[in-house]
Coordinates of C-alpha atoms in Angstrom, one line a residue:
X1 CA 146.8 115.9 149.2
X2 CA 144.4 115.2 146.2
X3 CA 143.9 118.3 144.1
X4 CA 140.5 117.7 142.1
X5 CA 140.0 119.7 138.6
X6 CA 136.8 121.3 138.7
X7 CA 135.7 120.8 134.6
X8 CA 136.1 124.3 132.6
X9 CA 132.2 125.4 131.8
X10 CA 133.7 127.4 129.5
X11 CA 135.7 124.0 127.2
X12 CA 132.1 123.0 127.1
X13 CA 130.5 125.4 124.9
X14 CA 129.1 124.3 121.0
X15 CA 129.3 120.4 122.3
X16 CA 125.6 120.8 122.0
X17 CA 125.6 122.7 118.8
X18 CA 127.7 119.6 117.3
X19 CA 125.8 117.4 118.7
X20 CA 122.7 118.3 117.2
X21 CA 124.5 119.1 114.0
X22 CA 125.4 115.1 113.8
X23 CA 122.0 114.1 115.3
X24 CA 120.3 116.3 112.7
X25 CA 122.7 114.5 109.7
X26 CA 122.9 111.0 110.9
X27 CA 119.1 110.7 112.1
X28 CA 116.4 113.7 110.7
X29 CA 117.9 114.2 107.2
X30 CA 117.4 111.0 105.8
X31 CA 113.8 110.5 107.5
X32 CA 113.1 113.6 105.6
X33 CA 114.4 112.2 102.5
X34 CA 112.8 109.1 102.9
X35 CA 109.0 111.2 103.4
X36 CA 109.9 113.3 100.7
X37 CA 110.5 110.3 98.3
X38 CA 107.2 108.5 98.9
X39 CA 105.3 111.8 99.0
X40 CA 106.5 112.5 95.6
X41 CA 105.7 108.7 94.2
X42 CA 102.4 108.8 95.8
X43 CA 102.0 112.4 93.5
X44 CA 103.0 110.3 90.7
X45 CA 100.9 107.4 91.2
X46 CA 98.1 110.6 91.3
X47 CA 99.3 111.7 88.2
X48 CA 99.4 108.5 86.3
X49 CA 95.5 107.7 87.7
X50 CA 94.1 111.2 86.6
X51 CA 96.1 111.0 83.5
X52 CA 94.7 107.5 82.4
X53 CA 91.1 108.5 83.8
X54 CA 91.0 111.8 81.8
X55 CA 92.5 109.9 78.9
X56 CA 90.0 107.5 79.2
X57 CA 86.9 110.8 78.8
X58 CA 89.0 112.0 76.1
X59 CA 88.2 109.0 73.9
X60 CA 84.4 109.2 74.6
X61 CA 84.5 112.9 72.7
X62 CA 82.7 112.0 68.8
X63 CA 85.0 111.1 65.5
X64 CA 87.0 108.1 64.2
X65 CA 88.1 105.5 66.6
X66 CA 91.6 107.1 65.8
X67 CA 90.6 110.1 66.6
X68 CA 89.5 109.1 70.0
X69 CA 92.9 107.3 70.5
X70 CA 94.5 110.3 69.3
X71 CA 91.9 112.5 72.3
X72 CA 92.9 110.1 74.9
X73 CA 97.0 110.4 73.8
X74 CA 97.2 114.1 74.0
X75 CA 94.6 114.2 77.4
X76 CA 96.9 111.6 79.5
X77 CA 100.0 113.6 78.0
X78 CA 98.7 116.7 79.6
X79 CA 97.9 115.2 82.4
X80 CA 101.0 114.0 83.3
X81 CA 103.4 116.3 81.8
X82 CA 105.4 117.0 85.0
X83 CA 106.1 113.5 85.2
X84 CA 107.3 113.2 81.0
X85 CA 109.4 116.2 81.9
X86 CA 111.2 115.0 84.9
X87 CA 112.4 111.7 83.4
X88 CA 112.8 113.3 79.3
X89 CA 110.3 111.1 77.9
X90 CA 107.6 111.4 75.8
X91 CA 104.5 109.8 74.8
X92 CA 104.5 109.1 71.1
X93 CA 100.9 109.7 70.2
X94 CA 101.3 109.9 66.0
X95 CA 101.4 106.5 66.1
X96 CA 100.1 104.0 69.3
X97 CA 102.0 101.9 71.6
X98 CA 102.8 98.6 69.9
X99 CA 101.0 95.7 71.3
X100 CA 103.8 93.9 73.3
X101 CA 105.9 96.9 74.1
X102 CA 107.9 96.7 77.5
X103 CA 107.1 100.4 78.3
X104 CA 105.6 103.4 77.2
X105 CA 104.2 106.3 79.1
X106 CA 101.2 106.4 77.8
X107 CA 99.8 103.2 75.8
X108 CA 95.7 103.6 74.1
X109 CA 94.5 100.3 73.1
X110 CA 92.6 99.9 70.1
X111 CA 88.7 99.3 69.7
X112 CA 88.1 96.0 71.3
X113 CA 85.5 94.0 72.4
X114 CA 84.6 94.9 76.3
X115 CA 84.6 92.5 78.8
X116 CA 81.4 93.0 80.5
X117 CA 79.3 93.1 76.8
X118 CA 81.4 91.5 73.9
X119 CA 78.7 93.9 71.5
X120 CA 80.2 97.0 72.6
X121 CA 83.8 98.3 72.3
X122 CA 85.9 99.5 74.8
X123 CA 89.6 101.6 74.1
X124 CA 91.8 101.1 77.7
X125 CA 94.1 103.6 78.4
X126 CA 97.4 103.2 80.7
X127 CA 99.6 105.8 81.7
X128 CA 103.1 104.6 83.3
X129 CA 106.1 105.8 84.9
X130 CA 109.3 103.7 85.5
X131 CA 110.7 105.0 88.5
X132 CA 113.4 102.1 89.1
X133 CA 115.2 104.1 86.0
X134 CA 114.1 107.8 86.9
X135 CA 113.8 107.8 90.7
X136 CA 113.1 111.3 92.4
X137 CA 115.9 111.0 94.8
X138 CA 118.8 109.5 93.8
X139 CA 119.8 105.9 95.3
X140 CA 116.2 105.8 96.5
X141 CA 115.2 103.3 94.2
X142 CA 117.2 100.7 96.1
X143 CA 115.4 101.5 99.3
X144 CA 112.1 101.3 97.2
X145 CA 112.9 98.8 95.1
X146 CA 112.3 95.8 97.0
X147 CA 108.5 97.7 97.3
X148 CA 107.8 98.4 93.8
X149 CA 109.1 95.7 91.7
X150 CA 107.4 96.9 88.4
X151 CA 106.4 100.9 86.5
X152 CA 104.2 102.8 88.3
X153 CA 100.9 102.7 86.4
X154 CA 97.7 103.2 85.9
X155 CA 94.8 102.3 83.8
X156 CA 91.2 103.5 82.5
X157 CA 88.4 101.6 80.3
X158 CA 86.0 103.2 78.6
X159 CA 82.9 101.8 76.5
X160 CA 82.3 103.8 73.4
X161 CA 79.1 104.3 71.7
X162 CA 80.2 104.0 67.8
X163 CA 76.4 104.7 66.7
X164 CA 76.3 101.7 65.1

């Protein structure tokens, strides 16, 4: 005689509930983390273009062309002030960027000669944000990394009118 164990319906409860709990972990979590990551550097890369582009107006308002760099400093810092205080930095703008520098957040070039009319000047502002050494999630700069290989940045020329 073969005596067949009919299964328990009542062992089986919560396998579902664990299942989904190590589905949920293993599979939807880091999807989530991974959207929420390039939703956040997407904002930045936002950030950094209004913050060079308002920078950029800043410098057109009248006064010395230090003045204007000085406008275009504190406009860009404003602009992208969540960004300075997430990663502790902040832009300098007593004195500008030195020509050369590796990074700085927010770098106003001087007066120079514009491309398109060598007569006129032009100031270019930039506004950057290294994310390879502040990222928003941590460890995500590895799986972004081989994506963005340089700062996130942006940049914004303006021609002045010196009244010359």
């Amino acid at each position: 005689m073969i005596i067949r164990h009919r299964a328990n319906p009542t062992r089986q409860r919560g396998v579902a509930a664990i299942e989904f709990a190590f589905v949920f972990l293993l599979g939807v979590l880091p999807l989530l983390l991974i959207t929420l990551t390039g939703v956040l550097i997407f904002a930045a890369q936002q950030s950094l273009s209004l913050a060079s582009a308002e920078g950029a107006r800043a410098a057109l308002q009248y006064g010395t062309v230090a003045q204007r760099q000085s406008n275009a400093c504190y406009a860009a810092q404003r602009s992208m002030a969540w960004l300075l205080a997430f990663s502790g930095e902040s832009a300098n703008c007593g004195t500008p960027a030195a020509p050369g520098a590796s990074y700085a957040p927010v770098a106003i070039s001087a007066a120079t000669p514009c491309p398109s009319n060598a007569a006129m000047k032009c100031i270019t502002v930039v506004a950057s944000f290294d994310y390879n050494t502040h990222p928003f999630v941590p460890g995500a700069s590895a799986l972004y990394g081989w994506l963005m290989k340089s700062n996130l940045s942006s940049s914004a020329t303006v021609q002045l009118d010196l009244g010359t």
